[in-house]
Amino acid sequence: MAQKKWTTSLIVLLVLFLYVFFHFITVTKQLEKTVAKLQHGQKAVSHLPHIILISQEFDNPYWRKIEQGAKEAGKKNNVNIEYIGPLRTSIDEQVKLLEKAIASRVDGIIVQNLKDEAFTPLIDKAISRNIPVITIDADAPKSRRIAYVGTNNFEAGQLLGKAVVSRVEGERAIGVIIGTDTSENQRLRLQGFLSVIAEQPRLQVVSITSSNISRIQASIQAEQMLRKHPNISVMVGTSALDAIGIRMAVKNLHRENIQIFGFDDVEETMEAIKEGDIVATVVQKPYDMGYSAVKLMVEHLSGKQIDKEHFTAIEVIDRQNVQQERNK
Ligand code: BGC
């Protein structure tokens, strides 16, 4: 009996390993192909306008939704969308991809700003070469980008703060994990969050650190934070995989009484809300961001005047409305 269980577990593990392995290989190949095309300055095979979308992390579920929206808008508007991004988040890698896109004279670039000093000069270089740039998800307001499409991140941070204030009782110490410490969106979310918490003398943020948008790092950082500050009883994460990383840490340390708040609606976060492990999450609209960015780029390319800022919707999801949200 025990032997049978072992064999079944081994087979399941093997299948899982093979799945992850082949997925990784496929993604790497896909990425290499696109980058090689860019490197050789090749235009897309078709005569359609060629728009490149550069993400923070190629296979991140949040960015895959942006890709989906962008490709859908591409199909509807007859433009060719090429989606690329580093395999693991890296400012240097992302900058290289942006440089390649500029060198290969694409018709338009949609990119997230991970760090002002690195991205602003490159965005301006693209503009001076007549390649329009739209920032997505994280803005570069000091650059000459033609528009920003994404969340109003200060407001999103405030919404997270309000979600905490209305759902936790009494005097509490709070730990915060942000995605990256250089990007505009995380900086604004944190500012917005802290501005709301500062008005509540009963709530205190005792530690802030960054996960580098990795769920494993979020978990490691959360574990260290909770060991160092045993009085923390509320933890918040401000990028898509932070809350599920925090949840791993809380489980490892058997500190399940900690209330967790997060960002975005990746599958695991929604499941954890249903199970009561995560209290609430601020949900952005990545699909809409991708869709609108492409639509606006097409309008710009056809000579229309477009506004500089396009904020997509945000909302809070908790146990009360998680089911409705799932059925949408
Ligand atoms: C942020 C993105 C980030 C993603 C990482 C989202 O909340 O808006 O900037 O790349 O989380 O998982």
Coordinates of C-alpha atoms and ligand atoms in Angstrom, one line a residue:
M1 CA 0.0 0.0 0.0
A2 CA 2.8 2.4 1.1
Q3 CA 4.8 1.4 -1.9
K4 CA 1.9 2.2 -4.2
K5 CA 1.5 5.7 -2.6
W6 CA 5.2 6.3 -3.2
T7 CA 5.1 5.3 -6.8
T8 CA 2.0 7.5 -7.4
S9 CA 3.8 10.5 -5.7
L10 CA 6.9 9.9 -7.7
I11 CA 4.9 9.8 -11.0
V12 CA 3.1 13.0 -10.0
L13 CA 6.4 14.7 -9.2
L14 CA 7.9 13.6 -12.5
V15 CA 5.0 14.8 -14.5
L16 CA 5.1 18.1 -12.7
F17 CA 8.9 18.5 -13.2
L18 CA 8.5 17.7 -16.9
Y19 CA 5.7 20.2 -17.3
V20 CA 7.8 23.0 -15.6
F21 CA 10.9 22.0 -17.6
F22 CA 9.1 22.1 -21.0
H23 CA 7.3 25.3 -20.1
F24 CA 10.6 26.9 -19.3
I25 CA 12.2 25.7 -22.5
T26 CA 9.3 26.9 -24.6
V27 CA 9.3 30.3 -23.0
T28 CA 13.0 30.7 -23.3
K29 CA 12.9 29.7 -27.0
Q30 CA 10.0 32.0 -27.7
L31 CA 11.9 34.9 -26.1
E32 CA 15.2 34.1 -27.8
K33 CA 13.5 34.2 -31.2
T34 CA 11.9 37.5 -30.6
V35 CA 15.1 39.1 -29.3
A36 CA 17.1 37.7 -32.2
K37 CA 14.7 39.2 -34.6
L38 CA 15.1 42.6 -32.9
Q39 CA 18.8 42.2 -32.8
H40 CA 18.9 41.9 -36.6
G41 CA 16.7 44.9 -37.0
Q42 CA 14.1 42.7 -38.7
K43 CA 10.7 44.1 -39.0
A44 CA 7.8 41.8 -38.4
V45 CA 7.2 39.5 -41.4
S46 CA 3.9 41.2 -42.2
H47 CA 3.5 44.8 -43.5
L48 CA 1.4 45.7 -40.5
P49 CA 2.7 48.3 -38.0
H50 CA 5.1 46.6 -35.6
I51 CA 4.6 47.5 -31.9
I52 CA 6.7 46.1 -29.2
L53 CA 5.5 45.5 -25.6
I54 CA 8.3 45.2 -23.0
S55 CA 7.4 43.8 -19.6
Q56 CA 9.2 43.5 -16.3
E57 CA 9.1 39.7 -16.3
F58 CA 8.1 37.6 -19.4
D59 CA 6.2 34.8 -17.7
N60 CA 4.7 36.7 -14.8
P61 CA 0.9 36.0 -14.6
Y62 CA 0.2 39.7 -14.3
W63 CA 2.2 40.6 -17.4
R64 CA 0.6 37.7 -19.3
K65 CA -2.7 39.4 -18.8
I66 CA -1.3 42.7 -20.2
E67 CA 0.0 40.7 -23.2
Q68 CA -3.4 39.2 -23.8
G69 CA -5.1 42.6 -23.8
A70 CA -2.5 44.0 -26.1
K71 CA -2.7 41.1 -28.6
E72 CA -6.5 41.3 -28.6
A73 CA -6.3 45.0 -29.5
G74 CA -3.6 44.2 -32.0
K75 CA -5.9 41.8 -33.8
K76 CA -8.8 44.2 -33.8
N77 CA -6.7 47.1 -35.1
N78 CA -4.5 45.2 -37.6
V79 CA -1.2 45.8 -35.9
N80 CA 1.5 43.3 -35.0
I81 CA 2.3 43.0 -31.3
E82 CA 5.5 41.5 -30.2
Y83 CA 5.7 40.8 -26.5
I84 CA 9.1 40.5 -24.7
G85 CA 10.6 40.8 -21.3
P86 CA 13.4 39.5 -19.1
L87 CA 13.0 35.9 -17.8
R88 CA 13.6 37.2 -14.3
T89 CA 13.2 40.9 -13.5
S90 CA 16.3 42.8 -14.2
I91 CA 16.7 46.5 -14.9
D92 CA 19.7 45.9 -17.1
E93 CA 18.0 43.2 -19.2
Q94 CA 14.9 45.4 -19.6
V95 CA 17.0 48.4 -20.7
K96 CA 18.8 46.2 -23.2
L97 CA 15.5 45.1 -24.7
L98 CA 14.4 48.7 -25.0
E99 CA 17.7 49.6 -26.7
K100 CA 17.2 46.8 -29.2
A101 CA 13.7 47.9 -29.9
I102 CA 14.9 51.4 -30.6
A103 CA 17.7 50.1 -32.8
S104 CA 15.4 48.0 -34.8
R105 CA 13.1 50.9 -35.6
V106 CA 9.8 49.4 -34.5
D107 CA 6.7 51.6 -35.1
G108 CA 5.9 52.0 -31.5
I109 CA 7.1 50.9 -28.0
I110 CA 5.0 50.1 -25.0
V111 CA 7.2 49.8 -21.9
Q112 CA 7.1 49.9 -18.1
N113 CA 9.5 52.2 -16.3
L114 CA 11.5 50.4 -13.7
K115 CA 13.9 53.2 -12.9
D116 CA 13.8 56.8 -13.9
E117 CA 17.6 57.3 -14.5
A118 CA 17.8 54.3 -16.7
F119 CA 14.6 54.6 -18.7
T120 CA 13.9 58.3 -19.1
P121 CA 16.9 59.0 -21.4
L122 CA 16.1 55.9 -23.5
I123 CA 12.5 56.8 -23.9
D124 CA 13.6 60.3 -25.0
K125 CA 16.0 58.8 -27.4
A126 CA 13.2 56.8 -29.0
I127 CA 11.0 59.9 -29.3
S128 CA 13.8 61.8 -30.9
R129 CA 14.0 59.0 -33.5
N130 CA 10.3 59.3 -34.1
I131 CA 9.4 56.1 -32.3
P132 CA 6.4 56.9 -30.1
V133 CA 6.6 55.4 -26.6
I134 CA 3.7 54.7 -24.2
T135 CA 4.5 53.8 -20.6
I136 CA 2.4 51.0 -19.1
D137 CA 1.9 49.9 -15.5
A138 CA 4.6 52.2 -14.2
D139 CA 5.0 55.7 -15.6
A140 CA 8.1 57.8 -16.5
P141 CA 6.6 61.2 -16.0
K142 CA 9.8 63.1 -16.5
S143 CA 10.3 61.5 -20.0
R144 CA 8.8 62.6 -23.3
R145 CA 6.6 59.5 -23.5
I146 CA 3.4 60.3 -25.5
A147 CA 1.1 58.8 -22.8
Y148 CA 0.9 56.6 -19.6
V149 CA -1.7 53.8 -19.4
G150 CA -2.2 52.1 -16.0
T151 CA -3.3 52.4 -12.4
N152 CA -3.2 55.7 -10.6
N153 CA -0.7 54.2 -8.2
F154 CA -1.0 56.8 -5.4
E155 CA -4.7 56.2 -5.2
A156 CA -4.2 52.4 -5.3
G157 CA -1.9 52.7 -2.3
Q158 CA -4.5 54.8 -0.5
L159 CA -7.1 52.2 -1.3
L160 CA -4.9 49.5 0.2
G161 CA -4.5 51.7 3.3
K162 CA -8.2 52.1 3.6
A163 CA -8.8 48.4 3.1
V164 CA -6.5 47.8 6.1
V165 CA -8.0 50.5 8.3
S166 CA -11.5 49.2 7.8
R167 CA -10.6 45.5 8.3
V168 CA -8.2 45.4 11.3
E169 CA -9.2 46.3 14.8
G170 CA -7.2 47.8 17.7
E171 CA -3.5 48.7 17.9
R172 CA -1.4 47.0 15.3
A173 CA 2.2 46.8 14.0
I174 CA 2.3 46.5 10.2
G175 CA 5.0 45.0 7.9
V176 CA 5.2 46.0 4.3
I177 CA 6.7 44.2 1.3
I178 CA 7.0 46.2 -1.9
G179 CA 7.8 44.8 -5.4
T180 CA 10.8 46.9 -6.3
D181 CA 12.4 49.9 -4.6
T182 CA 13.1 51.9 -7.8
S183 CA 9.9 51.8 -9.8
E184 CA 7.5 54.7 -9.9
N185 CA 4.4 52.5 -9.3
Q186 CA 5.7 50.9 -6.1
R187 CA 7.0 54.2 -4.8
L188 CA 3.6 55.8 -5.3
R189 CA 1.7 52.9 -3.9
L190 CA 3.8 53.0 -0.8
Q191 CA 3.4 56.7 -0.4
G192 CA -0.4 56.4 -0.8
F193 CA -0.6 53.6 1.7
L194 CA 1.6 55.4 4.3
S195 CA -0.4 58.6 3.9
V196 CA -3.6 56.7 5.0
I197 CA -1.9 54.8 7.8
A198 CA -0.3 58.0 9.2
E199 CA -3.8 59.3 10.1
Q200 CA -4.4 56.3 12.4
P201 CA -2.3 56.5 15.6
R202 CA -3.4 52.9 16.4
L203 CA -1.6 51.6 13.3
Q204 CA 2.2 51.6 12.9
V205 CA 4.3 50.5 10.0
V206 CA 7.4 49.0 11.6
S207 CA 9.3 47.5 8.7
I208 CA 9.4 47.9 4.9
T209 CA 11.4 45.8 2.4
S210 CA 11.4 44.7 -1.2
S211 CA 10.6 41.2 -2.8
N212 CA 12.1 42.0 -6.2
I213 CA 8.7 40.8 -7.4
S214 CA 9.6 37.2 -6.5
R215 CA 7.2 35.1 -4.5
I216 CA 10.1 33.2 -2.9
Q217 CA 11.8 36.4 -2.0
A218 CA 8.6 37.8 -0.6
S219 CA 8.4 34.7 1.6
I220 CA 12.0 34.9 2.7
Q221 CA 11.7 38.6 3.4
A222 CA 8.4 38.2 5.3
E223 CA 9.9 35.4 7.4
Q224 CA 12.9 37.5 8.4
M225 CA 10.7 40.5 9.1
L226 CA 8.4 38.4 11.3
R227 CA 11.3 36.9 13.3
K228 CA 12.8 40.4 13.8
H229 CA 9.5 42.1 14.7
P230 CA 7.3 39.5 16.5
N231 CA 4.8 42.2 17.3
I232 CA 3.7 42.5 13.6
S233 CA 0.2 41.2 13.1
V234 CA -0.7 42.8 9.8
M235 CA 1.4 42.2 6.6
V236 CA 0.8 43.9 3.2
G237 CA 2.3 43.3 -0.2
T238 CA 2.2 45.8 -3.0
S239 CA 3.0 43.7 -6.1
A240 CA 1.2 40.7 -7.6
L241 CA 3.1 37.8 -5.9
D242 CA 3.9 39.4 -2.6
A243 CA 0.8 38.4 -0.6
I244 CA 1.2 34.7 -1.6
G245 CA 4.8 34.8 -0.6
I246 CA 3.8 36.3 2.7
R247 CA 1.2 33.6 3.1
M248 CA 4.0 30.9 2.7
A249 CA 6.0 32.6 5.4
V250 CA 3.1 32.8 7.8
K251 CA 2.4 29.1 7.3
N252 CA 6.0 28.2 7.8
L253 CA 6.2 30.1 11.1
H254 CA 2.7 28.9 12.2
R255 CA 1.6 32.5 12.5
E256 CA -1.7 32.1 10.8
N257 CA -3.3 34.8 12.9
I258 CA -1.5 37.4 10.9
Q259 CA -3.8 39.4 8.6
I260 CA -2.5 39.6 5.0
F261 CA -3.4 42.2 2.4
G262 CA -2.1 42.2 -1.2
F263 CA -2.3 43.4 -4.7
D264 CA -3.7 42.0 -7.9
D265 CA -5.9 39.0 -8.7
V266 CA -3.6 36.1 -9.6
E267 CA -5.2 32.7 -9.2
E268 CA -3.5 31.8 -5.9
T269 CA -4.4 35.1 -4.2
M270 CA -8.1 34.6 -5.2
E271 CA -8.0 31.1 -3.8
A272 CA -6.4 32.3 -0.6
I273 CA -9.1 34.9 -0.1
K274 CA -11.7 32.3 -0.5
E275 CA -9.9 30.1 2.1
G276 CA -9.6 33.1 4.4
D277 CA -5.8 33.2 4.3
I278 CA -5.6 36.6 2.6
V279 CA -8.0 39.2 3.9
A280 CA -8.3 41.5 0.8
T281 CA -6.5 42.5 -2.4
V282 CA -6.4 45.7 -4.5
V283 CA -7.1 44.6 -8.0
Q284 CA -5.7 46.3 -11.1
K285 CA -6.9 45.8 -14.7
P286 CA -3.8 44.5 -16.6
Y287 CA -5.9 43.2 -19.5
D288 CA -7.4 46.7 -20.0
M289 CA -4.0 48.3 -19.7
G290 CA -2.6 46.2 -22.6
Y291 CA -5.7 46.7 -24.7
S292 CA -5.9 50.5 -24.2
A293 CA -2.2 51.0 -24.7
V294 CA -2.3 49.4 -28.1
K295 CA -5.5 51.2 -29.0
L296 CA -4.0 54.5 -28.1
M297 CA -0.8 53.8 -30.0
V298 CA -2.8 53.0 -33.1
E299 CA -4.7 56.3 -32.7
H300 CA -1.5 58.2 -32.3
L301 CA 0.0 56.5 -35.4
S302 CA -3.0 57.5 -37.4
G303 CA -2.5 61.1 -36.4
K304 CA -5.0 61.5 -33.6
Q305 CA -4.3 63.6 -30.6
I306 CA -4.2 61.5 -27.4
D307 CA -4.4 62.5 -23.7
K308 CA -1.2 62.0 -21.6
E309 CA -2.7 60.0 -18.8
H310 CA -5.1 57.0 -19.0
F311 CA -6.0 55.5 -15.6
T312 CA -7.4 52.0 -15.5
A313 CA -9.9 50.9 -12.8
I314 CA -9.0 49.5 -9.4
E315 CA -11.1 47.8 -6.8
V316 CA -10.9 45.9 -3.5
I317 CA -11.7 42.2 -3.4
D318 CA -12.3 40.3 -0.2
R319 CA -14.2 37.3 0.9
Q320 CA -17.5 39.1 0.4
N321 CA -17.1 39.7 -3.4
V322 CA -14.5 37.1 -4.4
Q323 CA -17.1 34.7 -5.8
Q324 CA -18.8 37.3 -7.9
E325 CA -15.5 38.4 -9.3
R326 CA -14.6 34.7 -10.2
N327 CA -17.8 34.3 -12.1
K328 CA -17.3 37.4 -14.2
Ligands
BGC1 C1 2.8 45.6 -10.6 C2 3.8 45.3 -11.7 C3 4.7 44.1 -11.3 C4 3.9 42.9 -10.9 C5 4.8 41.9 -10.4 C6 2.1 44.4 -10.2 O1 1.3 44.7 -9.0 O2 1.9 46.6 -11.0 O3 4.7 46.4 -11.8 O4 5.5 43.8 -12.4 O5 3.0 43.3 -9.9 O6 4.3 40.7 -10.1

